Tab-separated table of C-alpha atoms and ligand atoms in Angstrom:
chain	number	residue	atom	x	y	z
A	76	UNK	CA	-72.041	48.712	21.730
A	77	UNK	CA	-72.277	49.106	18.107
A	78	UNK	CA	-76.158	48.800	17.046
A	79	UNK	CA	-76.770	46.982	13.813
A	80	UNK	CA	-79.260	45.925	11.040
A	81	UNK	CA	-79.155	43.327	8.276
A	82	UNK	CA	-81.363	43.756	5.255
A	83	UNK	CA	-81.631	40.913	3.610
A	84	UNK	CA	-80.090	38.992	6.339
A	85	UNK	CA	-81.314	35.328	5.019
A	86	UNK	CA	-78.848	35.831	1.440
A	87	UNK	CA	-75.603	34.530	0.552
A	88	UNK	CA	-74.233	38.616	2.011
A	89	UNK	CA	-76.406	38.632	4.908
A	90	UNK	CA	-75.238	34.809	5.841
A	91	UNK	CA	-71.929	36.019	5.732
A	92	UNK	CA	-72.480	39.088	7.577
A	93	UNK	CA	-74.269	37.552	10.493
A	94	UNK	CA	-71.550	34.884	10.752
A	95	UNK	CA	-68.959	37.937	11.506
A	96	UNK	CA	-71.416	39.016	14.212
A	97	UNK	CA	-72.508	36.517	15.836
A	98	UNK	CA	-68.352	35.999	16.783
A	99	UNK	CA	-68.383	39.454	18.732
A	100	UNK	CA	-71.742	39.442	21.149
A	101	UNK	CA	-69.834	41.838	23.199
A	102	UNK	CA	-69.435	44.654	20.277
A	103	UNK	CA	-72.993	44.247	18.460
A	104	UNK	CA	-76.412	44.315	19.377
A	105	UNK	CA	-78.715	43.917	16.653
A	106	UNK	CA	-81.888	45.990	15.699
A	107	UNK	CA	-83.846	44.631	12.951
A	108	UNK	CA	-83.321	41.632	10.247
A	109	UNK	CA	-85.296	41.509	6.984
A	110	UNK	CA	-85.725	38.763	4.496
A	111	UNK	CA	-88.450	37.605	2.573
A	112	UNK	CA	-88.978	33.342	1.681
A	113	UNK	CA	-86.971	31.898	4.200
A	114	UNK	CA	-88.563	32.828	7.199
A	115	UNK	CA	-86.901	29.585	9.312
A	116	UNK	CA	-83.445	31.133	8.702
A	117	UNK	CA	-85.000	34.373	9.647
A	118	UNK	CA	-86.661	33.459	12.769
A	119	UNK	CA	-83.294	31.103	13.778
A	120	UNK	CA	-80.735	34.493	13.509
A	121	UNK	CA	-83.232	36.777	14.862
A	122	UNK	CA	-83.010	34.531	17.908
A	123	UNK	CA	-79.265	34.023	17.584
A	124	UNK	CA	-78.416	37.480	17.515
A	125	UNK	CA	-81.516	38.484	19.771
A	126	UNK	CA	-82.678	41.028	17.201
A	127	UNK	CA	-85.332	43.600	18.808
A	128	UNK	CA	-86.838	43.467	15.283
A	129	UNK	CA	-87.261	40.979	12.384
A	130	UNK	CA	-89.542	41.805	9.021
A	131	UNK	CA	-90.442	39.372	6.257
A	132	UNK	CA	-90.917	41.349	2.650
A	133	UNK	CA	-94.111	38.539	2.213
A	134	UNK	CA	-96.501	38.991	4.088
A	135	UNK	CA	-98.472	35.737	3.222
A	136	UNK	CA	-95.112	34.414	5.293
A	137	UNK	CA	-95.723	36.614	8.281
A	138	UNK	CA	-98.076	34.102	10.437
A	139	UNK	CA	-95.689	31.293	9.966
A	140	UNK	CA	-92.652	33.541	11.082
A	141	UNK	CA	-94.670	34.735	14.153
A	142	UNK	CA	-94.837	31.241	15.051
A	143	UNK	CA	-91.458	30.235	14.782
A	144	UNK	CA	-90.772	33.332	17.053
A	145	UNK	CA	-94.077	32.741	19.256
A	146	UNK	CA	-92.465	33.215	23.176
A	147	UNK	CA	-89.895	35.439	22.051
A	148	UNK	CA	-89.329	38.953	22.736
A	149	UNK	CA	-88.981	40.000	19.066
A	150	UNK	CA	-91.139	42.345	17.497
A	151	UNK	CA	-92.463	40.819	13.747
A	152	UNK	CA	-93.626	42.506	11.082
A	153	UNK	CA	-94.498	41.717	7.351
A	154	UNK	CA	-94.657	43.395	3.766
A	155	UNK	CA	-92.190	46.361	1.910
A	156	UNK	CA	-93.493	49.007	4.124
A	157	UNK	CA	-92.850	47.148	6.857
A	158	UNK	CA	-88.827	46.394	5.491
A	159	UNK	CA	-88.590	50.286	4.984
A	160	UNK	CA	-89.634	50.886	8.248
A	161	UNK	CA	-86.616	48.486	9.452
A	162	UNK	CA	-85.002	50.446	7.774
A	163	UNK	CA	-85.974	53.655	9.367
A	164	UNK	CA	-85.029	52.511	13.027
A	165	UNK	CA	-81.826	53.732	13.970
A	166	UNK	CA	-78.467	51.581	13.272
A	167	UNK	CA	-75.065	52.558	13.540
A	168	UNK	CA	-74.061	50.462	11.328
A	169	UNK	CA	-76.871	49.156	8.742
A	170	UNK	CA	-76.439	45.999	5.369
A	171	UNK	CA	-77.755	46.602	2.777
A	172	UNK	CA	-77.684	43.416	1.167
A	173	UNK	CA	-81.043	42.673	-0.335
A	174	UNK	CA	-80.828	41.843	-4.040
A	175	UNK	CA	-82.025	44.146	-6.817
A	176	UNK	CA	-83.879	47.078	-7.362
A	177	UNK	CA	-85.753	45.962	-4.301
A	178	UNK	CA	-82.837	47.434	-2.180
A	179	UNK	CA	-83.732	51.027	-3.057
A	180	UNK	CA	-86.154	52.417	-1.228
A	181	UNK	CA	-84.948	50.581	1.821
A	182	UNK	CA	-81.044	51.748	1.181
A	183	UNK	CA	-82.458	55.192	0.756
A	184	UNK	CA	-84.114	55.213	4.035
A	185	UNK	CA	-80.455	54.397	5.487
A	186	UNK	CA	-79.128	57.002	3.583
A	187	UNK	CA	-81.631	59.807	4.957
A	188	UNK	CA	-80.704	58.327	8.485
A	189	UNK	CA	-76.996	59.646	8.083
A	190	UNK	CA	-75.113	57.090	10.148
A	191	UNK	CA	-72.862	54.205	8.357
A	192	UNK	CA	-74.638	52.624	5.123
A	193	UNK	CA	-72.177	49.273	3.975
A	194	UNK	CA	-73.341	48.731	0.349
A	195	UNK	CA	-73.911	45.061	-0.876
A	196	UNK	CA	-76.970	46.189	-3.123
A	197	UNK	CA	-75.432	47.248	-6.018
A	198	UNK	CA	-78.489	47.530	-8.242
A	199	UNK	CA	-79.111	50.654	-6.177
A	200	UNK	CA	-76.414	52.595	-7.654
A	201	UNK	CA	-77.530	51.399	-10.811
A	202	UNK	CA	-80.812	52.162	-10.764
A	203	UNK	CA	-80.143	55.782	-8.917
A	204	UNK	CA	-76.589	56.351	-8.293
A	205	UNK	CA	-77.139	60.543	-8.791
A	206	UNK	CA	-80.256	60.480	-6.531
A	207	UNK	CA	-78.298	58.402	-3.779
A	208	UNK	CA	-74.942	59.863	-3.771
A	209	UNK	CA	-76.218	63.483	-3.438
A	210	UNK	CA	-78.354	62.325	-0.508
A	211	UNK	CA	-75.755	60.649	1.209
A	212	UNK	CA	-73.414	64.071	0.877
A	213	UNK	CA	-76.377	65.878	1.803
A	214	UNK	CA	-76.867	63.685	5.115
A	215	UNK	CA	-73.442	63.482	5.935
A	216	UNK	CA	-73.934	59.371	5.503
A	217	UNK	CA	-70.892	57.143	5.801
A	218	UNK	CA	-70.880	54.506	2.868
A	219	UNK	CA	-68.542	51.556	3.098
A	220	UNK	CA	-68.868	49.011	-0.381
A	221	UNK	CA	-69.131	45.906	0.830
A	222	UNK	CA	-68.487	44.281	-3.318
A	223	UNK	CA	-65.188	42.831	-2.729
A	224	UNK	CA	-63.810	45.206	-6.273
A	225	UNK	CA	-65.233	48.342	-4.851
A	226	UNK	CA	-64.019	46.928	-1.241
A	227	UNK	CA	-60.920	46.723	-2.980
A	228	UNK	CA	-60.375	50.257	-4.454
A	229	UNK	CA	-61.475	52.060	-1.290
A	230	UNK	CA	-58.992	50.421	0.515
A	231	UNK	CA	-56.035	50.991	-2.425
A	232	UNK	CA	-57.241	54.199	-3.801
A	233	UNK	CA	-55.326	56.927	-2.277
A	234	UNK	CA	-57.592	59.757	-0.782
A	235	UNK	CA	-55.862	62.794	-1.293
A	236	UNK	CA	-54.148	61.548	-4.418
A	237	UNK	CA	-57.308	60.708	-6.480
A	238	UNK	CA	-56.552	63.878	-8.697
A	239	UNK	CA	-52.909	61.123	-8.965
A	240	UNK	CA	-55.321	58.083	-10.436
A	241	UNK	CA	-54.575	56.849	-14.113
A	242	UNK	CA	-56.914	54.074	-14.148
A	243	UNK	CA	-58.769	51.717	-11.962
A	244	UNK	CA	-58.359	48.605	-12.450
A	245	UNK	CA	-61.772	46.312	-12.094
A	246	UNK	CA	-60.856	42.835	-11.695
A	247	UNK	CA	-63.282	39.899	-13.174
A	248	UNK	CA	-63.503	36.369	-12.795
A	249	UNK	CA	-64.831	36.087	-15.944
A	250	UNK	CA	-67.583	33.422	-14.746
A	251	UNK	CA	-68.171	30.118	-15.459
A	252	UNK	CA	-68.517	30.592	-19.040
A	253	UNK	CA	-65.236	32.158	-19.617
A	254	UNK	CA	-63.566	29.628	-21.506
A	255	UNK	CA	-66.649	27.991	-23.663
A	256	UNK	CA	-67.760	28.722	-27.348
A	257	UNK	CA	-70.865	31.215	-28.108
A	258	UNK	CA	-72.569	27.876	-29.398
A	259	UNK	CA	-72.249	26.499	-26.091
A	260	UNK	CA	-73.679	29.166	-24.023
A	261	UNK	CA	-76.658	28.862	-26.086
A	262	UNK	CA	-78.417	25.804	-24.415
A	263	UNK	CA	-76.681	26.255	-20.780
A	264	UNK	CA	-79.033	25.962	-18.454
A	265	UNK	CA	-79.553	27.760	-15.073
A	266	UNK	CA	-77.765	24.691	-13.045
A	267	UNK	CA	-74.485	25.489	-15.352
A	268	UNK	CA	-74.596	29.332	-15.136
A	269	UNK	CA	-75.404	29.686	-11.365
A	270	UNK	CA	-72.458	26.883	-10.512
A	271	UNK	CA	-69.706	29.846	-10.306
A	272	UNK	CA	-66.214	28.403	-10.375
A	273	UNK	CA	-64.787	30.857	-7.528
A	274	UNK	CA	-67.956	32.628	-5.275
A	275	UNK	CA	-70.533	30.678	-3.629
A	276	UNK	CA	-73.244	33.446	-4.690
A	277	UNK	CA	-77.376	34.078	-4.610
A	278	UNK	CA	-78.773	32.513	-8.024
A	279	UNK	CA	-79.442	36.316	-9.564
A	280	UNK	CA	-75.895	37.984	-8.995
A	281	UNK	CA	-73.913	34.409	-10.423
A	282	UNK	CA	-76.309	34.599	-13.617
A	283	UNK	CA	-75.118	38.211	-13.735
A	284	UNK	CA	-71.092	36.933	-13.401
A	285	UNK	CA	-71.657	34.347	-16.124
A	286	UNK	CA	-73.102	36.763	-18.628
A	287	UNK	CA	-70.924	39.359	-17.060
A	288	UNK	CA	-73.676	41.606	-16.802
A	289	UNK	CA	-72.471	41.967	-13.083
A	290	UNK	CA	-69.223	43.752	-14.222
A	291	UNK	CA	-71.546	45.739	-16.370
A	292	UNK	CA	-73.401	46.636	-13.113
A	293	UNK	CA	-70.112	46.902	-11.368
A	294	UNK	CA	-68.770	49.684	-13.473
A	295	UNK	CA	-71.718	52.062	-12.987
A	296	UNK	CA	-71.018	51.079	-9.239
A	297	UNK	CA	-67.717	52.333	-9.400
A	298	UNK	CA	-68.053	55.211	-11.071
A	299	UNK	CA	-71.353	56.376	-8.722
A	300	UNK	CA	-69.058	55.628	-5.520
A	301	UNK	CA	-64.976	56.939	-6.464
A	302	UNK	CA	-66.084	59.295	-9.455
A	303	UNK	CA	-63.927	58.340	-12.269
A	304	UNK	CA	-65.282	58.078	-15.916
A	305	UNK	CA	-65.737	55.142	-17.738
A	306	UNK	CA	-62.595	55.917	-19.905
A	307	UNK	CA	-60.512	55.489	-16.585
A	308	UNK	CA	-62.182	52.099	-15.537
A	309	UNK	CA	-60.829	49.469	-16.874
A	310	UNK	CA	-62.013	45.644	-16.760
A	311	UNK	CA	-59.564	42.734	-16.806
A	312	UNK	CA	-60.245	39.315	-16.652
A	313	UNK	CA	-58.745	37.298	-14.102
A	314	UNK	CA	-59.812	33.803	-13.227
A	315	UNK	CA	-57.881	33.348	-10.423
A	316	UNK	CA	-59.717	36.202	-8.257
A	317	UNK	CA	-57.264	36.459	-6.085
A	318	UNK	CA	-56.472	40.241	-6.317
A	319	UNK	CA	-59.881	41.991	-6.010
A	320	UNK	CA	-59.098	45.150	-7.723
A	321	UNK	CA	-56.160	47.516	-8.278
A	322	UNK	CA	-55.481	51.538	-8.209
A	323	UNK	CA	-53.138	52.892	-10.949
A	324	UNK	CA	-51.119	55.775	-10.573
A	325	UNK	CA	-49.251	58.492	-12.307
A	326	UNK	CA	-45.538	57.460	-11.151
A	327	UNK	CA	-46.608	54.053	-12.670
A	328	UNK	CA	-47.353	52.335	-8.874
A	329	UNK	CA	-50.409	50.028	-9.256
A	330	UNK	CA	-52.127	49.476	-5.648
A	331	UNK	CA	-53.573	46.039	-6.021
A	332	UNK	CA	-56.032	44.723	-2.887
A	333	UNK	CA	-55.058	40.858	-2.794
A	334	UNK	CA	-57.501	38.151	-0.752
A	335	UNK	CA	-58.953	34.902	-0.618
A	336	UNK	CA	-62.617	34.602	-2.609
A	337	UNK	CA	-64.406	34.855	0.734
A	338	UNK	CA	-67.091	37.755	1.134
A	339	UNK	CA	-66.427	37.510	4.780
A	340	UNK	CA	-63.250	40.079	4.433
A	341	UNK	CA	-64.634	42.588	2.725
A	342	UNK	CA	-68.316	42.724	5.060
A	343	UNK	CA	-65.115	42.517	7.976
A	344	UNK	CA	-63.553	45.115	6.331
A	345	UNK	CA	-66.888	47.546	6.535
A	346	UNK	CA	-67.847	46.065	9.873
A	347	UNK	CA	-64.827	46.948	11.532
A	348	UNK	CA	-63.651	50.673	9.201
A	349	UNK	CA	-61.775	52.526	9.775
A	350	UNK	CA	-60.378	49.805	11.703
A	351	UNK	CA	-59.810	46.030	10.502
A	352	UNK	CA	-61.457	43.284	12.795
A	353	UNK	CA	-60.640	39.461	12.759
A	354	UNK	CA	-62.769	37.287	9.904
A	355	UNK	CA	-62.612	33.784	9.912
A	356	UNK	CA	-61.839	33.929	5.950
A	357	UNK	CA	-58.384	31.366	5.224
A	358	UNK	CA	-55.358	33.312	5.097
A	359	UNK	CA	-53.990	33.506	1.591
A	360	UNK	CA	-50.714	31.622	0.947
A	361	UNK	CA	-49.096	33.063	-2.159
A	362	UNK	CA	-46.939	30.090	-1.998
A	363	UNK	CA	-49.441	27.640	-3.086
A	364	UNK	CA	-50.262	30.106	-5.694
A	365	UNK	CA	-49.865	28.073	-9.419
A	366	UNK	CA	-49.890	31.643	-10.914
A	367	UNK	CA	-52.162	35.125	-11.076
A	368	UNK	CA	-53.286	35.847	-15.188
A	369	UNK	CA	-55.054	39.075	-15.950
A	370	UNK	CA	-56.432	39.404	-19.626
A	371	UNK	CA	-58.883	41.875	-21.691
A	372	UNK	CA	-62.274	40.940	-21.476
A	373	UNK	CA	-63.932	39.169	-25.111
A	374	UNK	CA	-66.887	42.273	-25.407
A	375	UNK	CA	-67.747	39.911	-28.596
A	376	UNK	CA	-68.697	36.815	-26.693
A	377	UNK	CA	-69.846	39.008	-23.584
A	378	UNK	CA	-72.033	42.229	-24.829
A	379	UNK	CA	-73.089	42.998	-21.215
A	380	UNK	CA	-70.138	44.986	-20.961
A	381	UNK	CA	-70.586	46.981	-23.793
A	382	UNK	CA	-74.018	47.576	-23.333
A	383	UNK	CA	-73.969	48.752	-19.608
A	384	UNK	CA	-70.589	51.195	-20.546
A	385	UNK	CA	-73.254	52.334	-23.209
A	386	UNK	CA	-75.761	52.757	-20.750
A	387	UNK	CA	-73.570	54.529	-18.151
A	388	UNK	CA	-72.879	57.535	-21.089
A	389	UNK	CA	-76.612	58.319	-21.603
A	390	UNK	CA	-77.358	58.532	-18.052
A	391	UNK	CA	-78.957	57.441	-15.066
A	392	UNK	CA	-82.765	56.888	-16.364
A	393	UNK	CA	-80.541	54.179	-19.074
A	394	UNK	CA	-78.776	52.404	-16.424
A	395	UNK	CA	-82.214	52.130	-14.567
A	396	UNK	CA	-83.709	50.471	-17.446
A	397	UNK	CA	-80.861	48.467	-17.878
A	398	UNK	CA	-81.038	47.039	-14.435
A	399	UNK	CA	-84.902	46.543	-14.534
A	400	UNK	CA	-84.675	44.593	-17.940
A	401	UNK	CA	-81.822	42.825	-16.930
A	402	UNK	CA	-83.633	41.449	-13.185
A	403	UNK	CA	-86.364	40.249	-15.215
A	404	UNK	CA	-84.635	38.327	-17.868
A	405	UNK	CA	-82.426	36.852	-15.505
A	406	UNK	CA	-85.576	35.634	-13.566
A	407	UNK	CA	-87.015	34.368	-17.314
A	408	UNK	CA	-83.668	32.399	-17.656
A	409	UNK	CA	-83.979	31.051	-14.481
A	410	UNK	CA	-87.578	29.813	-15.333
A	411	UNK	CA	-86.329	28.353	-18.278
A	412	UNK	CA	-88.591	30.445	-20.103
A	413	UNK	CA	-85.704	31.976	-22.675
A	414	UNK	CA	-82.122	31.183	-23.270
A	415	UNK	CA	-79.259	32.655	-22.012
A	416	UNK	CA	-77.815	34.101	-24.566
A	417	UNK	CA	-81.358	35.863	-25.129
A	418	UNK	CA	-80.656	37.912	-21.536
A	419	UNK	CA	-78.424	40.457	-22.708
A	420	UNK	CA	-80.057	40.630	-25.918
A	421	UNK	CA	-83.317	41.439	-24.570
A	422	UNK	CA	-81.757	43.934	-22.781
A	423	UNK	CA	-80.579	45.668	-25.260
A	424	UNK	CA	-83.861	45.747	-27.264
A	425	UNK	CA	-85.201	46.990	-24.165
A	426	UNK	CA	-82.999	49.769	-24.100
A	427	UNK	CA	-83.393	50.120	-28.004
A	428	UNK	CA	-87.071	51.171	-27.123
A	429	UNK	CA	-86.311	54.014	-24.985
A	430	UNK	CA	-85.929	57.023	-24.433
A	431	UNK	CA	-84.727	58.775	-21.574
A	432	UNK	CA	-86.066	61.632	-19.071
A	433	UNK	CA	-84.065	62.653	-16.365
A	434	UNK	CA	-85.129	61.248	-13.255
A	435	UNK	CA	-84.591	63.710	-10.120
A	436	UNK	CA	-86.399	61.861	-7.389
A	437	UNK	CA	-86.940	57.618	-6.213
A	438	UNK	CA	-90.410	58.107	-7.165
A	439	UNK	CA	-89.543	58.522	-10.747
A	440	UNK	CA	-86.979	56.204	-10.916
A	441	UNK	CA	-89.762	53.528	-9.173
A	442	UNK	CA	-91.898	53.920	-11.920
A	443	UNK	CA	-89.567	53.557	-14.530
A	444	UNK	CA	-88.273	50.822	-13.142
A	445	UNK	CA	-91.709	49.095	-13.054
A	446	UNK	CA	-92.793	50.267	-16.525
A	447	UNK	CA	-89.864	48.781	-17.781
A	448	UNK	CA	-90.263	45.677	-15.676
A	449	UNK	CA	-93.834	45.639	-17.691
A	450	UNK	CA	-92.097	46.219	-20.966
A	451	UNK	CA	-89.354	43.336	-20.552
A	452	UNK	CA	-92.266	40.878	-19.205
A	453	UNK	CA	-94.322	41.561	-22.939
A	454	UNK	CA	-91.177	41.236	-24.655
A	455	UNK	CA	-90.659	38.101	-23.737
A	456	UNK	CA	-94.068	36.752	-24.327
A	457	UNK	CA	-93.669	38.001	-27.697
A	458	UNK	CA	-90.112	35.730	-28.186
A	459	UNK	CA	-92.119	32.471	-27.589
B	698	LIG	P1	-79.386	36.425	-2.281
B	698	LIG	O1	-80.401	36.119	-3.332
B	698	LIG	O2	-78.592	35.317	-1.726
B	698	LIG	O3	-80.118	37.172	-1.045
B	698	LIG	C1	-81.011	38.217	-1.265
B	698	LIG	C2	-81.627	38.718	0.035
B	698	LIG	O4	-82.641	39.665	-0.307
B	698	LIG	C3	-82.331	37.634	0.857
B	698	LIG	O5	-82.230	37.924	2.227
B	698	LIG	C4	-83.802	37.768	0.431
B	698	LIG	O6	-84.698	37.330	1.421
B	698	LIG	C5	-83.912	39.261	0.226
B	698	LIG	N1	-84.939	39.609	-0.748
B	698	LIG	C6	-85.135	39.062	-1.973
B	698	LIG	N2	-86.165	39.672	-2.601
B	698	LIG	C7	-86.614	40.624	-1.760
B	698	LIG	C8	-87.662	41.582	-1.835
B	698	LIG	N3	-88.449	41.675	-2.911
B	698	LIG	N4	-87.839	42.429	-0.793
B	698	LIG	C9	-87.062	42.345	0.312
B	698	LIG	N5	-86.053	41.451	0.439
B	698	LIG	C10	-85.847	40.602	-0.587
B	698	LIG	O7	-78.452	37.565	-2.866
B	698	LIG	P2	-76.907	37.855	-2.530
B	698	LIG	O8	-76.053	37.031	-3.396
B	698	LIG	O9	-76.700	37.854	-1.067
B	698	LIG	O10	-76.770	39.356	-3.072
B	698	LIG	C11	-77.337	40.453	-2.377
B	698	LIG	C12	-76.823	41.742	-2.982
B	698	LIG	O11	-75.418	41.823	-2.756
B	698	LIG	C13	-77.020	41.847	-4.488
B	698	LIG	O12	-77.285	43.165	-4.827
B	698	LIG	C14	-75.671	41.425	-5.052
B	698	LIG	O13	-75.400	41.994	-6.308
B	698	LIG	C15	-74.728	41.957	-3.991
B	698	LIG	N6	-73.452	41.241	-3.904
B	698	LIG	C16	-73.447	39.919	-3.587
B	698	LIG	C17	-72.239	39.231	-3.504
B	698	LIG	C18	-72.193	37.783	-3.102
B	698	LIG	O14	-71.115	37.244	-2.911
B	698	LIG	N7	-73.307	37.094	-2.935
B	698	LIG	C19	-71.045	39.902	-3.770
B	698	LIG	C20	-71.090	41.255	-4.092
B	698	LIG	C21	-72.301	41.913	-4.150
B	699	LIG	MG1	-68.197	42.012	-7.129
């Protein structure tokens, strides 16, 4: 049996992912679960999937979880520490799917444990894709992306033709906002940009879509896991989302990775690698098809991408601040405290205030990542 752990098992990822596992109770036995509001969904797959161990990031939620799971042999436990330490216990197999910079030090802790780390959490590649990526070489750590674009290029991109690669090609939906005026996306409110027209998302990652900060984010996940330069990666806009990503080579052949919008094939995908495994995901009929489009992205009416490309060439310590500005005026828009237009921008001012040491180690990058969390919070005061 295949031993596994879920962090952030209560999201729209871990949702997904326990529905794959909960279909083979033969293959998987589950070690710990971790989640943080929603402690009824929590204590309910803990139960399901007869985890040994389930954790709750807040700890003013851990009484009520104990007494969901009161009679049950499951061990509880509350607070970060206590989701690091989840994260500690061995896994074969461990999700990271917690959302933002949150994810590190958890992630990390996989990483250091050298078995098989399937990345949801991109934010932890943002914040310390250097840090991460040399520990996971130096632990001998097996990472599978679990984004369905990065999903999608380790599955097309060739590995002992990479020195072969042209360009990758990182498919976009282009959001929900694709289509409308500037003027428009000036009063949309949270209901309009979190109602994405293709994924059925958590609320941060389809604000990121709609300003397309989460290609932005995507990028410096790309280049962190298949080491190409931004000059190579190369965003196209497709509102179909239908193909997930392509590889393009030197003799001109472009390895596209086609699929249904349904996160359930990719989290199959790095469930089951190196070999594929049933998901209940609809099987895509090209037939019924009305047509695939692919277009340049509008950088004009969508800075994000600009700004995190930007980011990416000064360094790690700038996409860090990018990602910690960004999480907090995402969570502003969301409290209807600023606009959403004013996201992006205040993320750029942020960064427009910086400057930028190298960061070597997770405690640094913690602290800028808090300091800037501080800086973004005053900033916005200030706009009212
Ligand atoms: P979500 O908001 O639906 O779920 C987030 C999970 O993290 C929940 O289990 C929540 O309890 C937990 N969590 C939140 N704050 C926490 C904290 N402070 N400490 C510990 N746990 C905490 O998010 P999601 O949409 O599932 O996305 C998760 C990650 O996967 C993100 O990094 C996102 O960018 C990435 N991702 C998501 C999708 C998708 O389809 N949803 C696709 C690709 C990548
Ligand atoms: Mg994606």
């Amino acid at each position: 049996m295949k031993t596994i752990s879920i962090l952030g098992s209560t999201g729209s990822i871990g949702k997904n992912t326990v529905d794959i596992i909960r279909r083979y109770p033969n293959l998987y036995s589950v070690v710990a679960l971790t989640g943080n509001q929603n402690v009824e969904l929590l204590a309910e797959q803990a139960k399901l999937l007869n985890a040994k161990m389930v954790v709750t990031a807040n700890k003013t939620k851990y009484k009520e979880l104990k007494d969901l799971l009161f009679g049950a042999k499951i061990d509880v436990e509350a607070g970060d520490e206590a989701v690091k330490n989840a994260a500690t216990l061995d896994a074969d197999w461990t999700m990271s799917s917690i959302v933002g910079a949150a994810g590190l030090i958890p992630t990390m802790a996989v990483v250091e444990r050298g078995k098989t780390l399937a990345l949801a959490n991109k934010e932890t590649l943002v914040c310390a894709g250097e840090i991460v990526m040399k520990a996971i070489k130096e632990n001998n750590t097996t990472l599978v992306p679990v984004d369905s674009e990065h999903s999608a290029i380790f599955q097309t991109l060739e590995n002992d033709q990479r020195h072969a690669v042209d360009r990758i090609l990182l498919t976009a939906s282009g959001g929900p906002f694709r289509e409308k005026s500037v003027e428009f996306m000036k009063s949309v409110t949270p209901e309009q940009a979190v109602a994405h027209p293709n994924w059925s998302m958590g609320a941060k990652i389809s604000v990121d879509s709609a300003t397309m900060m989460n290609k932005g984010l995507e990028i410096i996940e790309a280049y962190h896991l298949f080491g190409y330069g931004v000059e190579k990666i190369e965003v196209l806009v497709h509102p179909q989302s239908i193909v997930h990503s392509a590889v393009g080579y030197v003799d001109g052949s472009v390895l596209a990775h086609m699929g249904n919008p349904d996160m359930r094939t990719p989290i199959a995908y790095a469930l089951g690698w190196p070999k594929r495994i049933e998901s209940p995901t609809n099987r895509l009929d090209l037939t019924t098809l009305s047509g695939l489009t692919f277009m340049h992205p509008d950088e004009k009416k969508f800075p994000a991408l600009r700004v995190a490309k930007e980011a990416l060439q000064k360094g790690q310590t700038a996409t860090c601040i990018m990602n910690a500005a960004n999480e907090i005026a995402v969570g502003a828009f969301l409290n209807k405290k600023i606009g959403f237009l004013d996201i992006v921008k205040i993320v750029e001012l942020i960064l427009e205030k910086s400057h930028f040491s190298r960061l070597t180690n997770i405690s640094e990058v913690i602290a800028v990542d808090q300091e800037t969390r501080l800086k973004t919070k005053e900033l916005i005061e200030s706009f009212k």
